[in-house]
Amino acid sequence: MHSLFKSSVVAVALLISGCVIVPEPIKVSDTDDLLSFESVINGDSSAQGAEVRWGGEIVSVENKKEYSEFEILHYPNNHYGKPRANMDSAGRFKVRVTGFIDPLVFETGRLITFLGELGEPTEGIIGEQTYIYPVVLANGYYMWKDTEEYQVSGFYYSELSPFWGMGIRHHYYRPYGFFHNRTTIRVDRKKSKSSKNASKGSVSSGSTDRSKGKTSEQSK
């Protein structure tokens, strides 16, 4: 039974992973053409104007007169574009988008991915230190759902215990039972939000274009 359950869990996991797709607002035809964050901060001279798909954690949102600006703590993306917040960050970047961005919707700490082209870097201050931010002129973005992880255990049995059982626990593990299989499920707490502007490079320093991209709710 242990082997059967383990095989079933693996099969379900493969099925789920196979169904994962890149959200439409941040989808590209060829990911090989995307410029990495690391190459930019290491001084790639051909960076400006290149297409990028960068993601990370929202640090702040500021609505300026001619555009709105995100400050993002960068994390590497996984294969479908979601930032991997369990990995080390290589730095920060800023993103400029057209239209108003509500800081109460785009909350600090939420994960978000942007698609756009690289603009001129800008200088800022973190603490008392000067910091040079790479700047993305976004034409699409996807803010990922806020999720909460639960541990799911399947059937288990121990010769030291007369009990069979199964259950769902929130970050909790009962140690008894030799055969105790666990996997992780994620429960959505807040919805995702996405947008894709009609044209690329529509946001730039000094731009007066106030048009907004179409916004829709998506599941991820």
C-alpha positions as a printed Julia matrix, in Angstrom:
220×3 Matrix{Float64}:
  0.0    0.0     0.0
  2.9    2.31    0.78
  4.32   1.9    -2.73
  0.9    2.33   -4.32
  0.23   5.57   -2.46
  3.7    6.92   -3.22
  3.23   6.19   -6.93
 -0.16   7.94   -6.89
  1.3   11.05   -5.28
  4.1   11.22   -7.87
  1.61  10.78  -10.73
 -0.65  13.56   -9.43
  2.35  15.87   -8.94
  3.52  15.28  -12.52
  0.01  15.86  -13.83
 -0.31  19.16  -11.95
  3.14  20.39  -13.01
  2.35  19.53  -16.62
 -0.75  21.74  -16.5
  1.13  24.83  -15.32
  1.34  27.51  -17.99
  2.87  30.97  -18.19
  0.2   33.66  -17.59
 -0.72  35.47  -20.83
  0.42  38.99  -19.76
  4.01  37.79  -19.23
  4.2   35.14  -21.96
  6.97  35.36  -24.57
  7.62  33.28  -27.66
 11.28  32.59  -26.86
 12.66  32.84  -23.34
 16.21  32.56  -24.71
 15.93  36.14  -25.93
 15.23  37.5   -22.44
 18.01  39.36  -20.68
 18.78  38.16  -17.15
 18.9   40.43  -14.11
 22.38  39.17  -13.24
 23.83  40.14  -16.62
 22.52  43.69  -16.22
 23.88  44.29  -12.74
 27.2   42.83  -13.91
 27.48  45.56  -16.54
 26.1   44.18  -19.82
 26.73  47.08  -22.23
 23.99  45.97  -24.66
 21.31  45.87  -21.98
 19.27  49.0   -22.7
 16.25  48.28  -24.89
 16.47  44.51  -24.4
 13.38  42.51  -23.46
 13.26  41.25  -19.88
 10.91  39.25  -17.68
 11.85  39.92  -14.1
  9.98  39.19  -10.91
 10.25  39.59   -7.19
  8.69  41.0    -4.06
  7.01  44.41   -3.98
  8.99  46.81   -1.79
  7.04  49.98   -2.55
  4.64  51.63   -5.01
  4.77  55.33   -5.89
  2.34  57.15   -8.16
  4.18  59.92   -9.97
  2.71  62.6   -12.24
  3.47  60.86  -15.52
  3.75  57.2   -14.51
  3.63  54.84  -11.53
  6.75  53.19  -10.2
  7.38  49.93   -8.36
 10.46  49.11   -6.37
 11.04  45.35   -6.49
 13.35  43.0    -4.61
 14.42  40.65   -7.38
 14.09  36.86   -7.17
 14.86  34.37   -9.97
 11.77  33.16  -11.86
 10.79  29.54  -12.19
  9.91  27.95  -15.55
  6.47  29.59  -15.72
  7.58  33.04  -14.59
  6.84  33.03  -10.87
  9.52  34.49   -8.54
 11.18  31.89   -6.31
 11.17  33.75   -3.01
 13.0   30.89   -1.28
 16.15  31.73   -3.24
 18.7   34.49   -2.63
 18.08  37.91   -4.13
 20.76  39.58   -6.27
 19.42  43.09   -5.78
 16.58  45.49   -6.58
 15.09  47.08   -9.66
 12.37  49.59  -10.49
  9.46  49.27  -12.87
  7.51  52.05  -14.58
  3.94  51.46  -15.75
  1.25  53.68  -17.19
 -1.74  54.68  -15.11
 -2.55  54.65  -11.41
 -1.35  51.79   -9.21
 -3.19  51.38   -5.92
 -0.73  50.57   -3.09
 -3.57  48.89   -1.16
 -4.02  46.4    -4.0
 -0.34  45.99   -4.86
  0.7   45.41   -1.28
  4.23  45.32    0.04
  5.42  41.72    0.17
  3.33  40.38   -2.72
  5.1   38.53   -5.54
  4.85  40.01   -9.05
  6.42  39.45  -12.46
  6.91  42.09  -15.17
  7.47  41.85  -18.89
  8.99  44.85  -20.67
 12.13  46.43  -21.99
 15.09  47.8   -20.13
 15.34  51.58  -19.83
 18.01  53.86  -18.46
 19.08  53.07  -14.88
 18.18  55.47  -12.12
 19.93  56.43   -8.9
 18.28  56.11   -5.51
 19.04  55.81   -1.81
 18.7   52.72    0.4
 19.35  53.74    3.97
 22.28  56.12    3.61
 23.83  54.4     0.61
 23.47  55.32   -3.06
 22.0   52.52   -5.17
 21.78  52.27   -8.96
 18.49  50.65   -9.99
 17.97  48.92  -13.33
 14.65  50.21  -14.72
 12.04  48.15  -16.57
  9.52  49.92  -18.83
  6.68  47.45  -18.42
  4.1   46.44  -20.99
  2.68  43.56  -18.97
  2.64  42.24  -15.42
  1.18  39.44  -13.31
  0.77  39.65   -9.54
  0.66  36.16   -8.1
 -1.93  34.91   -5.68
 -1.07  35.09   -2.01
 -1.13  31.48   -0.85
 -0.85  29.58    2.39
  0.81  26.16    2.5
 -0.66  23.1     4.18
  0.93  19.7     4.69
 -1.12  16.77    3.44
 -0.39  13.26    4.65
 -1.7   10.09    3.1
 -2.39   6.75    4.69
  0.18   5.64    7.2
  0.71   2.6     9.36
  3.27   1.54   11.92
  3.81  -1.84   13.49
  4.33   0.09   16.71
  0.85   1.62   16.49
 -2.58   0.05   15.9
 -3.88   3.12   14.06
 -4.44   3.89   10.42
 -5.16   7.46    9.43
 -4.97  10.36    7.07
 -5.3   14.1     7.44
 -4.46  17.68    6.52
 -2.32  19.76    8.83
 -1.03  23.29    8.7
  2.79  23.12    9.07
  2.37  20.23   11.5
  3.89  16.77   11.49
  3.03  13.81   13.67
  6.16  11.69   13.96
  4.64   8.27   14.55
  4.14   5.77   11.77
  6.86   4.33    9.57
  4.8    4.9     6.44
  3.87   8.55    6.54
  3.68  10.32    3.18
  3.43  14.1     2.95
  2.97  16.59    0.14
  2.14  20.3     0.06
 -1.02  22.04   -1.13
 -1.5   25.8    -1.41
 -4.7   27.57   -0.45
 -5.38  30.92   -2.12
 -5.74  33.85    0.24
 -5.78  36.74   -2.24
 -6.42  36.85   -5.97
 -3.89  37.43   -8.7
 -3.98  40.54  -10.85
 -2.63  41.04  -14.33
 -2.37  43.6   -17.08
 -0.86  43.85  -20.52
 -0.52  47.11  -22.41
 -1.2   47.19  -26.12
  2.28  48.33  -27.12
  5.77  47.77  -25.79
  7.88  50.54  -24.35
  4.84  52.75  -23.74
  6.26  53.95  -20.43
  9.31  56.15  -20.31
 10.75  58.98  -18.32
  8.95  62.16  -19.37
  6.11  60.33  -21.14
  2.64  61.87  -21.02
  0.77  58.76  -22.14
 -1.86  58.12  -19.47
 -3.66  55.22  -21.16
 -4.28  52.12  -19.08
 -3.85  48.55  -20.14
 -6.74  46.15  -19.89
 -6.91  44.58  -16.46
 -8.38  41.19  -15.66
 -8.46  38.7   -12.83
 -6.65  35.47  -13.48
 -6.08  32.27  -11.56
 -2.69  30.89  -10.89
